CSV table of N, CA, C and O in Angstrom, one decimal:
chain,number,residue,atom,x,y,z
H,1,MET,N,-1.1,-9.4,14.5
H,1,MET,CA,-1.2,-8.0,14.0
H,1,MET,C,-2.6,-7.5,14.2
H,1,MET,O,-3.6,-8.2,13.9
H,2,LYS,N,-2.7,-6.4,14.8
H,2,LYS,CA,-4.0,-5.7,15.1
H,2,LYS,C,-4.2,-4.6,14.1
H,2,LYS,O,-3.3,-3.8,13.9
H,3,LEU,N,-5.4,-4.6,13.6
H,3,LEU,CA,-5.7,-3.6,12.6
H,3,LEU,C,-6.8,-2.7,13.2
H,3,LEU,O,-7.8,-3.2,13.8
H,4,ASP,N,-6.6,-1.4,13.0
H,4,ASP,CA,-7.6,-0.4,13.3
H,4,ASP,C,-8.7,-0.5,12.2
H,4,ASP,O,-8.4,-0.3,11.1
H,5,PRO,N,-10.0,-0.7,12.6
H,5,PRO,CA,-11.0,-0.8,11.5
H,5,PRO,C,-11.1,0.5,10.7
H,5,PRO,O,-11.5,0.5,9.6
H,6,ARG,N,-10.7,1.6,11.3
H,6,ARG,CA,-10.7,2.9,10.5
H,6,ARG,C,-9.7,2.8,9.4
H,6,ARG,O,-9.9,3.5,8.4
H,7,GLN,N,-8.6,2.0,9.5
H,7,GLN,CA,-7.7,1.9,8.4
H,7,GLN,C,-8.4,1.3,7.2
H,7,GLN,O,-8.1,1.7,6.0
H,8,PHE,N,-9.2,0.3,7.4
H,8,PHE,CA,-10.0,-0.3,6.3
H,8,PHE,C,-10.8,0.8,5.6
H,8,PHE,O,-10.8,0.9,4.3
H,9,SER,N,-11.5,1.6,6.3
H,9,SER,CA,-12.3,2.6,5.8
H,9,SER,C,-11.5,3.7,5.0
H,9,SER,O,-11.8,4.1,3.9
H,10,GLN,N,-10.4,4.1,5.6
H,10,GLN,CA,-9.6,5.1,5.0
H,10,GLN,C,-9.0,4.6,3.7
H,10,GLN,O,-9.0,5.3,2.7
H,11,GLU,N,-8.5,3.4,3.7
H,11,GLU,CA,-7.9,2.8,2.5
H,11,GLU,C,-8.9,2.6,1.4
H,11,GLU,O,-8.7,2.9,0.2
H,12,ALA,N,-10.0,2.0,1.8
H,12,ALA,CA,-11.1,1.7,0.8
H,12,ALA,C,-11.7,3.0,0.2
H,12,ALA,O,-11.8,3.1,-1.0
H,13,TYR,N,-11.9,4.0,1.1
H,13,TYR,CA,-12.5,5.2,0.6
H,13,TYR,C,-11.5,5.9,-0.4
H,13,TYR,O,-11.9,6.4,-1.4
H,14,GLY,N,-10.2,6.0,0.0
H,14,GLY,CA,-9.2,6.6,-0.9
H,14,GLY,C,-9.1,5.9,-2.2
H,14,GLY,O,-9.0,6.6,-3.2
H,15,ALA,N,-9.1,4.6,-2.2
H,15,ALA,CA,-8.9,3.8,-3.4
H,15,ALA,C,-10.2,4.0,-4.3
H,15,ALA,O,-10.0,4.2,-5.5
H,16,LEU,N,-11.3,4.0,-3.7
H,16,LEU,CA,-12.6,4.2,-4.5
H,16,LEU,C,-12.7,5.6,-5.1
H,16,LEU,O,-13.2,5.8,-6.2
H,17,GLU,N,-12.2,6.6,-4.3
H,17,GLU,CA,-12.2,7.9,-4.8
H,17,GLU,C,-11.3,8.1,-6.0
H,17,GLU,O,-11.6,8.7,-7.0
H,18,SER,N,-10.1,7.4,-5.9
H,18,SER,CA,-9.2,7.4,-7.1
H,18,SER,C,-9.8,6.6,-8.3
H,18,SER,O,-9.7,7.1,-9.4
H,19,LEU,N,-10.5,5.5,-8.0
H,19,LEU,CA,-11.1,4.8,-9.1
H,19,LEU,C,-12.2,5.6,-9.7
H,19,LEU,O,-12.3,5.6,-11.0
H,20,SER,N,-12.9,6.4,-9.0
H,20,SER,CA,-14.0,7.2,-9.6
H,20,SER,C,-13.4,8.2,-10.5
H,20,SER,O,-14.1,8.6,-11.5
H,21,GLN,N,-12.2,8.7,-10.3
H,21,GLN,CA,-11.6,9.6,-11.1
H,21,GLN,C,-11.0,9.0,-12.4
H,21,GLN,O,-10.9,9.6,-13.4
H,22,GLN,N,-10.6,7.7,-12.3
H,22,GLN,CA,-10.0,7.0,-13.4
H,22,GLN,C,-11.1,6.6,-14.4
H,22,GLN,O,-10.8,6.5,-15.6
H,23,LEU,N,-12.3,6.3,-13.9
H,23,LEU,CA,-13.3,5.7,-14.8
H,23,LEU,C,-14.2,6.8,-15.4
H,23,LEU,O,-14.5,7.8,-14.8
H,24,ASP,N,-14.6,6.6,-16.6
H,24,ASP,CA,-15.6,7.5,-17.3
H,24,ASP,C,-16.9,7.4,-16.4
H,24,ASP,O,-17.3,6.3,-16.0
H,25,LYS,N,-17.5,8.5,-16.2
H,25,LYS,CA,-18.7,8.6,-15.4
H,25,LYS,C,-19.8,7.6,-15.9
H,25,LYS,O,-20.6,7.1,-15.0
H,26,LYS,N,-19.8,7.3,-17.2
H,26,LYS,CA,-20.9,6.3,-17.6
H,26,LYS,C,-20.7,4.9,-17.1
H,26,LYS,O,-21.6,4.1,-17.1
H,27,TYR,N,-19.5,4.6,-16.5
H,27,TYR,CA,-19.3,3.3,-15.9
H,27,TYR,C,-19.4,3.3,-14.4
H,27,TYR,O,-19.2,2.2,-13.8
H,28,HIS,N,-19.7,4.4,-13.8
H,28,HIS,CA,-19.7,4.4,-12.3
H,28,HIS,C,-20.7,3.5,-11.7
H,28,HIS,O,-20.4,2.8,-10.8
H,29,LYS,N,-21.9,3.5,-12.2
H,29,LYS,CA,-22.9,2.6,-11.6
H,29,LYS,C,-22.7,1.1,-11.8
H,29,LYS,O,-22.9,0.3,-11.0
H,30,LYS,N,-22.1,0.8,-13.0
H,30,LYS,CA,-21.7,-0.6,-13.3
H,30,LYS,C,-20.6,-1.0,-12.4
H,30,LYS,O,-20.5,-2.1,-11.9
H,31,ALA,N,-19.6,-0.1,-12.2
H,31,ALA,CA,-18.5,-0.4,-11.4
H,31,ALA,C,-18.9,-0.5,-9.9
H,31,ALA,O,-18.4,-1.4,-9.2
H,32,SER,N,-19.9,0.2,-9.5
H,32,SER,CA,-20.5,0.1,-8.2
H,32,SER,C,-21.0,-1.3,-8.0
H,32,SER,O,-20.8,-1.9,-6.9
H,33,ALA,N,-21.7,-1.8,-8.9
H,33,ALA,CA,-22.3,-3.2,-8.8
H,33,ALA,C,-21.1,-4.2,-8.8
H,33,ALA,O,-21.2,-5.2,-8.0
H,34,LEU,N,-20.1,-4.0,-9.5
H,34,LEU,CA,-19.0,-4.9,-9.5
H,34,LEU,C,-18.3,-4.9,-8.2
H,34,LEU,O,-17.9,-6.0,-7.6
H,35,VAL,N,-18.1,-3.7,-7.6
H,35,VAL,CA,-17.4,-3.6,-6.3
H,35,VAL,C,-18.3,-4.3,-5.3
H,35,VAL,O,-17.7,-5.0,-4.4
H,36,GLN,N,-19.6,-4.1,-5.3
H,36,GLN,CA,-20.4,-4.7,-4.3
H,36,GLN,C,-20.5,-6.2,-4.4
H,36,GLN,O,-20.8,-6.9,-3.4
H,37,GLY,N,-20.1,-6.7,-5.5
H,37,GLY,CA,-20.0,-8.2,-5.7
H,37,GLY,C,-18.6,-8.8,-5.4
H,37,GLY,O,-18.4,-10.0,-5.4
H,38,LEU,N,-17.6,-7.9,-5.1
H,38,LEU,CA,-16.3,-8.4,-4.8
H,38,LEU,C,-16.2,-9.4,-3.6
H,38,LEU,O,-15.5,-10.4,-3.7
H,39,PRO,N,-16.9,-9.2,-2.5
H,39,PRO,CA,-16.7,-10.2,-1.4
H,39,PRO,C,-17.2,-11.6,-1.9
H,39,PRO,O,-16.5,-12.6,-1.6
H,40,ALA,N,-18.3,-11.7,-2.6
H,40,ALA,CA,-18.7,-13.0,-3.0
H,40,ALA,C,-17.7,-13.6,-4.1
H,40,ALA,O,-17.4,-14.8,-4.1
H,41,TYR,N,-17.2,-12.7,-5.0
H,41,TYR,CA,-16.3,-13.1,-6.0
H,41,TYR,C,-15.0,-13.7,-5.3
H,41,TYR,O,-14.6,-14.8,-5.7
H,42,ILE,N,-14.5,-13.0,-4.4
H,42,ILE,CA,-13.2,-13.4,-3.8
H,42,ILE,C,-13.4,-14.7,-2.9
H,42,ILE,O,-12.6,-15.6,-3.0
H,43,SER,N,-14.5,-14.8,-2.2
H,43,SER,CA,-14.8,-16.0,-1.4
H,43,SER,C,-15.0,-17.2,-2.3
H,43,SER,O,-14.7,-18.3,-1.9
H,44,THR,N,-15.5,-17.0,-3.5
H,44,THR,CA,-15.7,-18.1,-4.4
H,44,THR,C,-14.4,-18.5,-5.2
H,44,THR,O,-14.1,-19.6,-5.3
H,45,TRP,N,-13.8,-17.5,-5.8
H,45,TRP,CA,-12.7,-17.7,-6.8
H,45,TRP,C,-11.3,-17.4,-6.2
H,45,TRP,O,-10.4,-18.0,-6.7
H,46,GLY,N,-11.2,-16.5,-5.3
H,46,GLY,CA,-9.9,-16.2,-4.8
H,46,GLY,C,-9.2,-15.0,-5.5
H,46,GLY,O,-9.6,-14.6,-6.6
H,47,LEU,N,-8.1,-14.6,-5.0
H,47,LEU,CA,-7.4,-13.4,-5.5
H,47,LEU,C,-6.7,-13.7,-6.9
H,47,LEU,O,-6.6,-12.9,-7.7
H,48,HIS,N,-6.2,-15.0,-7.0
H,48,HIS,CA,-5.5,-15.3,-8.3
H,48,HIS,C,-6.4,-15.2,-9.4
H,48,HIS,O,-6.1,-14.7,-10.5
H,49,ARG,N,-7.7,-15.6,-9.3
H,49,ARG,CA,-8.6,-15.6,-10.4
H,49,ARG,C,-9.0,-14.1,-10.6
H,49,ARG,O,-9.2,-13.7,-11.8
H,50,LEU,N,-9.1,-13.3,-9.6
H,50,LEU,CA,-9.4,-11.9,-9.7
H,50,LEU,C,-8.4,-11.2,-10.6
H,50,LEU,O,-8.7,-10.4,-11.5
H,51,SER,N,-7.1,-11.5,-10.3
H,51,SER,CA,-6.0,-10.9,-11.0
H,51,SER,C,-6.0,-11.4,-12.5
H,51,SER,O,-5.8,-10.6,-13.4
H,52,GLY,N,-6.3,-12.6,-12.7
H,52,GLY,CA,-6.4,-13.2,-14.1
H,52,GLY,C,-7.5,-12.5,-14.8
H,52,GLY,O,-7.4,-12.2,-16.0
H,53,ASP,N,-8.7,-12.4,-14.2
H,53,ASP,CA,-9.8,-11.7,-14.9
H,53,ASP,C,-9.5,-10.3,-15.2
H,53,ASP,O,-9.9,-9.8,-16.2
H,54,ALA,N,-8.8,-9.6,-14.3
H,54,ALA,CA,-8.5,-8.2,-14.5
H,54,ALA,C,-7.7,-8.1,-15.8
H,54,ALA,O,-7.9,-7.2,-16.6
H,55,LYS,N,-6.7,-8.9,-15.9
H,55,LYS,CA,-5.8,-8.9,-17.1
H,55,LYS,C,-6.6,-9.2,-18.3
H,55,LYS,O,-6.5,-8.6,-19.4
H,56,SER,N,-7.6,-10.2,-18.2
H,56,SER,CA,-8.4,-10.5,-19.4
H,56,SER,C,-9.3,-9.3,-19.8
H,56,SER,O,-9.4,-9.0,-21.0
H,57,PHE,N,-9.9,-8.7,-18.8
H,57,PHE,CA,-10.8,-7.6,-19.1
H,57,PHE,C,-10.1,-6.4,-19.7
H,57,PHE,O,-10.6,-5.7,-20.6
H,58,ILE,N,-8.9,-6.1,-19.2
H,58,ILE,CA,-8.1,-5.0,-19.7
H,58,ILE,C,-7.7,-5.2,-21.1
H,58,ILE,O,-7.6,-4.3,-22.0
H,59,GLY,N,-7.4,-6.5,-21.5
H,59,GLY,CA,-7.0,-6.9,-22.8
H,59,GLY,C,-8.1,-6.9,-23.8
H,59,GLY,O,-7.8,-7.0,-25.0
H,60,LYS,N,-9.3,-6.9,-23.5
H,60,LYS,CA,-10.4,-6.9,-24.4
H,60,LYS,C,-10.5,-5.6,-25.2
H,60,LYS,O,-10.1,-4.5,-24.7
H,61,THR,N,-11.1,-5.7,-26.4
H,61,THR,CA,-11.2,-4.5,-27.2
H,61,THR,C,-12.4,-3.6,-26.9
H,61,THR,O,-12.4,-2.5,-27.2
H,62,SER,N,-13.4,-4.2,-26.3
H,62,SER,CA,-14.6,-3.5,-26.0
H,62,SER,C,-14.4,-2.6,-24.7
H,62,SER,O,-14.0,-3.1,-23.7
H,63,GLU,N,-14.7,-1.3,-24.9
H,63,GLU,CA,-14.6,-0.4,-23.7
H,63,GLU,C,-15.6,-0.8,-22.6
H,63,GLU,O,-15.4,-0.5,-21.5
H,64,ASP,N,-16.7,-1.5,-23.0
H,64,ASP,CA,-17.7,-1.9,-22.0
H,64,ASP,C,-17.3,-3.0,-21.1
H,64,ASP,O,-18.0,-3.3,-20.2
H,65,THR,N,-16.1,-3.6,-21.3
H,65,THR,CA,-15.6,-4.6,-20.4
H,65,THR,C,-14.3,-4.1,-19.7
H,65,THR,O,-13.9,-4.6,-18.7
H,66,LYS,N,-13.6,-3.1,-20.3
H,66,LYS,CA,-12.3,-2.7,-19.7
H,66,LYS,C,-12.5,-2.1,-18.3
H,66,LYS,O,-11.6,-2.2,-17.5
H,67,TYR,N,-13.6,-1.5,-18.1
H,67,TYR,CA,-13.8,-0.9,-16.8
H,67,TYR,C,-13.7,-2.0,-15.7
H,67,TYR,O,-13.2,-1.7,-14.6
H,68,LYS,N,-14.1,-3.2,-16.0
H,68,LYS,CA,-14.0,-4.3,-15.0
H,68,LYS,C,-12.6,-4.5,-14.6
H,68,LYS,O,-12.2,-4.7,-13.4
H,69,GLY,N,-11.7,-4.6,-15.6
H,69,GLY,CA,-10.3,-4.8,-15.3
H,69,GLY,C,-9.7,-3.6,-14.5
H,69,GLY,O,-8.9,-3.8,-13.6
H,70,THR,N,-10.1,-2.4,-14.8
H,70,THR,CA,-9.7,-1.2,-14.0
H,70,THR,C,-10.1,-1.4,-12.6
H,70,THR,O,-9.3,-1.1,-11.7
H,71,VAL,N,-11.4,-1.8,-12.4
H,71,VAL,CA,-11.9,-2.0,-11.0
H,71,VAL,C,-11.1,-3.0,-10.3
H,71,VAL,O,-10.6,-2.8,-9.1
H,72,TYR,N,-10.9,-4.2,-10.9
H,72,TYR,CA,-10.2,-5.3,-10.3
H,72,TYR,C,-8.7,-4.9,-10.0
H,72,TYR,O,-8.2,-5.2,-8.9
H,73,TYR,N,-8.0,-4.3,-10.9
H,73,TYR,CA,-6.7,-3.8,-10.7
H,73,TYR,C,-6.6,-2.8,-9.6
H,73,TYR,O,-5.7,-2.8,-8.7
H,74,CYS,N,-7.5,-1.9,-9.5
H,74,CYS,CA,-7.5,-0.9,-8.5
H,74,CYS,C,-7.6,-1.5,-7.1
H,74,CYS,O,-6.9,-1.2,-6.2
H,75,PHE,N,-8.5,-2.5,-7.0
H,75,PHE,CA,-8.7,-3.3,-5.8
H,75,PHE,C,-7.4,-4.0,-5.4
H,75,PHE,O,-6.9,-3.9,-4.3
H,76,LEU,N,-6.8,-4.7,-6.3
H,76,LEU,CA,-5.6,-5.5,-6.1
H,76,LEU,C,-4.4,-4.6,-5.7
H,76,LEU,O,-3.6,-4.9,-4.8
H,77,GLU,N,-4.3,-3.4,-6.4
H,77,GLU,CA,-3.2,-2.5,-6.1
H,77,GLU,C,-3.4,-1.9,-4.7
H,77,GLU,O,-2.5,-1.7,-3.9
H,78,SER,N,-4.7,-1.6,-4.3
H,78,SER,CA,-5.0,-1.0,-3.0
H,78,SER,C,-4.7,-2.1,-1.9
H,78,SER,O,-4.1,-1.8,-0.9
H,79,LEU,N,-5.1,-3.3,-2.2
H,79,LEU,CA,-4.8,-4.4,-1.2
H,79,LEU,C,-3.3,-4.6,-1.1
H,79,LEU,O,-2.9,-4.8,0.1
H,80,HIS,N,-2.6,-4.6,-2.1
H,80,HIS,CA,-1.1,-4.7,-2.1
H,80,HIS,C,-0.5,-3.6,-1.2
H,80,HIS,O,0.3,-3.9,-0.3
H,81,LYS,N,-0.9,-2.4,-1.4
H,81,LYS,CA,-0.4,-1.3,-0.6
H,81,LYS,C,-0.8,-1.4,0.8
H,81,LYS,O,0.0,-1.2,1.7
H,82,PHE,N,-2.0,-1.8,1.1
H,82,PHE,CA,-2.6,-1.9,2.4
H,82,PHE,C,-1.9,-3.0,3.2
H,82,PHE,O,-1.6,-2.9,4.4
H,83,SER,N,-1.8,-4.2,2.5
H,83,SER,CA,-1.3,-5.4,3.2
H,83,SER,C,0.2,-5.5,3.3
H,83,SER,O,0.8,-6.1,4.2
H,84,GLY,N,0.9,-4.9,2.3
H,84,GLY,CA,2.4,-5.1,2.2
H,84,GLY,C,2.8,-6.5,1.8
H,84,GLY,O,3.9,-6.9,2.0
H,85,ALA,N,1.8,-7.3,1.4
H,85,ALA,CA,2.1,-8.7,1.0
H,85,ALA,C,3.0,-8.8,-0.2
H,85,ALA,O,3.0,-7.9,-1.1
H,86,ASP,N,3.7,-9.9,-0.4
H,86,ASP,CA,4.6,-10.1,-1.4
H,86,ASP,C,3.9,-10.7,-2.7
H,86,ASP,O,3.9,-11.9,-2.9
H,87,PHE,N,3.3,-9.9,-3.4
H,87,PHE,CA,2.7,-10.3,-4.7
H,87,PHE,C,2.6,-9.1,-5.6
H,87,PHE,O,2.8,-7.9,-5.2
H,88,GLN,N,2.5,-9.3,-6.9
H,88,GLN,CA,2.4,-8.2,-7.9
H,88,GLN,C,1.0,-8.1,-8.4
H,88,GLN,O,0.4,-9.1,-9.0
H,89,PRO,N,0.3,-7.0,-8.1
H,89,PRO,CA,-1.1,-6.9,-8.5
H,89,PRO,C,-1.5,-7.2,-9.9
H,89,PRO,O,-2.6,-7.6,-10.2
H,90,ARG,N,-0.5,-6.9,-10.8
H,90,ARG,CA,-0.8,-7.1,-12.3
H,90,ARG,C,-0.2,-8.4,-12.8
H,90,ARG,O,-0.1,-8.5,-14.0
H,91,ASP,N,0.1,-9.3,-11.9
H,91,ASP,CA,0.7,-10.6,-12.4
H,91,ASP,C,0.0,-11.7,-11.5
H,91,ASP,O,0.4,-12.0,-10.4
H,92,GLU,N,-1.0,-12.4,-12.1
H,92,GLU,CA,-1.7,-13.4,-11.4
H,92,GLU,C,-0.7,-14.6,-11.0
H,92,GLU,O,-1.0,-15.3,-10.0
H,93,LYS,N,0.3,-14.8,-11.7
H,93,LYS,CA,1.3,-15.8,-11.4
H,93,LYS,C,1.9,-15.6,-10.0
H,93,LYS,O,2.3,-16.5,-9.3
H,94,SER,N,2.0,-14.3,-9.6
H,94,SER,CA,2.7,-14.0,-8.3
H,94,SER,C,1.8,-14.5,-7.2
H,94,SER,O,2.2,-14.6,-6.0
H,95,LEU,N,0.5,-14.7,-7.4
H,95,LEU,CA,-0.4,-15.3,-6.4
H,95,LEU,C,-0.5,-16.8,-6.5
H,95,LEU,O,-0.8,-17.4,-5.4
H,96,ILE,N,-0.3,-17.4,-7.6
H,96,ILE,CA,-0.4,-18.8,-7.8
H,96,ILE,C,0.9,-19.5,-7.5
H,96,ILE,O,0.9,-20.5,-6.8
H,97,PHE,N,1.9,-19.0,-8.1
H,97,PHE,CA,3.2,-19.7,-8.1
H,97,PHE,C,4.3,-19.0,-7.2
H,97,PHE,O,5.5,-19.1,-7.4
H,98,ASN,N,3.8,-18.3,-6.2
H,98,ASN,CA,4.7,-17.6,-5.3
H,98,ASN,C,5.3,-18.5,-4.2
H,98,ASN,O,4.7,-18.6,-3.2
H,99,SER,N,6.4,-19.0,-4.5
H,99,SER,CA,7.0,-19.9,-3.5
H,99,SER,C,7.5,-19.2,-2.3
H,99,SER,O,7.8,-19.8,-1.3
H,100,ARG,N,7.7,-17.8,-2.4
H,100,ARG,CA,8.1,-17.1,-1.2
H,100,ARG,C,6.9,-16.8,-0.3
H,100,ARG,O,7.2,-16.4,0.8
H,101,MET,N,5.7,-17.0,-0.7
H,101,MET,CA,4.6,-16.8,0.1
H,101,MET,C,4.0,-18.1,0.6
H,101,MET,O,3.4,-18.9,-0.2
H,102,PRO,N,4.2,-18.5,1.9
H,102,PRO,CA,3.7,-19.7,2.4
H,102,PRO,C,2.2,-19.8,2.3
H,102,PRO,O,1.5,-18.7,2.3
H,103,LEU,N,1.6,-21.0,2.3
H,103,LEU,CA,0.2,-21.1,2.2
H,103,LEU,C,-0.5,-20.4,3.3
H,103,LEU,O,-1.6,-19.7,3.0
H,104,ARG,N,0.0,-20.4,4.5
H,104,ARG,CA,-0.7,-19.7,5.6
H,104,ARG,C,-0.8,-18.2,5.3
H,104,ARG,O,-1.8,-17.5,5.6
H,105,ASP,N,0.3,-17.6,4.7
H,105,ASP,CA,0.3,-16.2,4.3
H,105,ASP,C,-0.7,-15.9,3.2
H,105,ASP,O,-1.4,-14.9,3.2
H,106,TYR,N,-0.8,-16.8,2.2
H,106,TYR,CA,-1.8,-16.7,1.1
H,106,TYR,C,-3.2,-16.7,1.7
H,106,TYR,O,-4.0,-15.9,1.3
H,107,LEU,N,-3.5,-17.6,2.6
H,107,LEU,CA,-4.8,-17.7,3.2
H,107,LEU,C,-5.1,-16.5,4.0
H,107,LEU,O,-6.3,-16.0,4.0
H,108,ALA,N,-4.2,-16.0,4.7
H,108,ALA,CA,-4.4,-14.8,5.5
H,108,ALA,C,-4.6,-13.6,4.6
H,108,ALA,O,-5.5,-12.7,4.8
H,109,LEU,N,-3.9,-13.5,3.4
H,109,LEU,CA,-4.1,-12.5,2.5
H,109,LEU,C,-5.5,-12.5,1.9
H,109,LEU,O,-6.2,-11.5,1.7
H,110,ASN,N,-6.0,-13.7,1.6
H,110,ASN,CA,-7.4,-13.9,1.1
H,110,ASN,C,-8.4,-13.4,2.1
H,110,ASN,O,-9.4,-12.8,1.8
H,111,HIS,N,-8.1,-13.8,3.4
H,111,HIS,CA,-9.0,-13.4,4.5
H,111,HIS,C,-9.1,-11.8,4.6
H,111,HIS,O,-10.1,-11.2,4.7
H,112,LEU,N,-7.9,-11.2,4.5
H,112,LEU,CA,-7.8,-9.8,4.6
H,112,LEU,C,-8.5,-9.2,3.4
H,112,LEU,O,-9.2,-8.2,3.5
H,113,ALA,N,-8.3,-9.8,2.2
H,113,ALA,CA,-9.0,-9.3,1.0
H,113,ALA,C,-10.5,-9.3,1.1
H,113,ALA,O,-11.2,-8.4,0.7
H,114,LEU,N,-11.0,-10.3,1.7
H,114,LEU,CA,-12.5,-10.4,2.0
H,114,LEU,C,-13.0,-9.3,2.8
H,114,LEU,O,-14.0,-8.6,2.5
H,115,ARG,N,-12.3,-9.0,3.9
H,115,ARG,CA,-12.7,-8.0,4.8
H,115,ARG,C,-12.5,-6.6,4.1
H,115,ARG,O,-13.4,-5.7,4.3
H,116,PHE,N,-11.5,-6.5,3.3
H,116,PHE,CA,-11.2,-5.2,2.6
H,116,PHE,C,-12.3,-5.0,1.5
H,116,PHE,O,-12.8,-3.9,1.3
H,117,ALA,N,-12.7,-6.1,0.9
H,117,ALA,CA,-13.7,-6.0,-0.2
H,117,ALA,C,-15.0,-5.6,0.4
H,117,ALA,O,-15.8,-4.9,-0.2
H,118,LYS,N,-15.3,-6.1,1.6
H,118,LYS,CA,-16.6,-5.7,2.3
H,118,LYS,C,-16.6,-4.2,2.6
H,118,LYS,O,-17.6,-3.5,2.4
H,119,GLU,N,-15.4,-3.6,2.9
H,119,GLU,CA,-15.3,-2.2,3.1
H,119,GLU,C,-15.5,-1.4,1.8
H,119,GLU,O,-16.1,-0.4,1.8
H,120,TRP,N,-14.9,-1.9,0.8
H,120,TRP,CA,-15.1,-1.3,-0.6
H,120,TRP,C,-16.5,-1.3,-0.9
H,120,TRP,O,-17.1,-0.4,-1.4
H,121,SER,N,-17.2,-2.5,-0.7
H,121,SER,CA,-18.6,-2.6,-1.0
H,121,SER,C,-19.4,-1.6,-0.3
H,121,SER,O,-20.4,-1.0,-0.8
H,122,PHE,N,-19.1,-1.3,1.0
H,122,PHE,CA,-19.8,-0.4,1.8
H,122,PHE,C,-19.8,1.0,1.2
H,122,PHE,O,-20.8,1.8,1.1
H,123,TRP,N,-18.6,1.4,0.7
H,123,TRP,CA,-18.4,2.8,0.2
H,123,TRP,C,-18.8,3.0,-1.3
H,123,TRP,O,-18.8,4.1,-1.8
H,124,ALA,N,-19.0,1.9,-2.0
H,124,ALA,CA,-19.2,1.9,-3.4
H,124,ALA,C,-20.4,2.9,-3.8
H,124,ALA,O,-20.3,3.7,-4.7
H,125,ALA,N,-21.5,2.7,-3.2
H,125,ALA,CA,-22.7,3.5,-3.5
H,125,ALA,C,-22.4,5.0,-3.3
H,125,ALA,O,-22.9,5.9,-4.1
H,126,SER,N,-21.7,5.3,-2.2
H,126,SER,CA,-21.5,6.7,-1.9
H,126,SER,C,-20.5,7.4,-2.9
H,126,SER,O,-20.7,8.5,-3.2
H,127,LEU,N,-19.6,6.6,-3.4
H,127,LEU,CA,-18.6,7.2,-4.3
H,127,LEU,C,-18.8,7.0,-5.8
H,127,LEU,O,-18.4,7.8,-6.6
H,128,LEU,N,-19.5,5.9,-6.1
H,128,LEU,CA,-19.7,5.5,-7.5
H,128,LEU,C,-21.2,5.6,-7.9
H,128,LEU,O,-21.5,5.5,-9.1
H,129,GLY,N,-22.1,5.7,-6.9
H,129,GLY,CA,-23.5,5.7,-7.2
H,129,GLY,C,-24.1,4.4,-7.0
H,129,GLY,O,-23.5,3.4,-6.7
H,130,GLU,N,-25.4,4.4,-7.0
H,130,GLU,CA,-26.2,3.2,-6.8
H,130,GLU,C,-25.9,2.2,-7.9
H,130,GLU,O,-25.7,2.5,-9.1
H,131,ALA,N,-25.8,0.9,-7.5
H,131,ALA,CA,-25.4,-0.1,-8.5
H,131,ALA,C,-26.4,-0.3,-9.6
H,131,ALA,O,-27.6,-0.1,-9.4
H,132,GLU,N,-25.8,-0.6,-10.8
H,132,GLU,CA,-26.6,-0.8,-12.0
H,132,GLU,C,-26.1,-2.0,-12.6
H,132,GLU,O,-24.9,-2.1,-13.0
H,133,ASN,N,-26.9,-3.0,-12.8
H,133,ASN,CA,-26.5,-4.3,-13.5
H,133,ASN,C,-27.1,-4.3,-14.9
H,133,ASN,O,-28.3,-4.0,-15.1
H,134,ASN,N,-26.3,-4.8,-15.8
H,134,ASN,CA,-26.8,-5.0,-17.2
H,134,ASN,C,-26.6,-6.4,-17.5
H,134,ASN,O,-25.7,-7.0,-17.4
């Protein structure tokens, strides 16, 4: 499968534009930092952990952590749409226990996710502002 690098940019840009509209402005800079850390996060922990953490952050009562779940889910949903892979973005089990997805496909999806995360990271400052860590 050959991918046009412009597709990565178009998908990442569109997803981040949508994310910026979903998030309260006060979380944009924190979300930018989170997005810029996605490549390292995925290379260390993988997509199944990202999905599990998204679920955990969305379930927390503090608004100061829910934005993290929103960012992670937006990334996973965008990746799902972009890749057409057989997983459910809001169900981490579909990445861990998916017997329909051979290991080779899962590894390819993780590789694609890393490349996609790098493109997200590139556009984060433009669409969400300069990163702010707390």
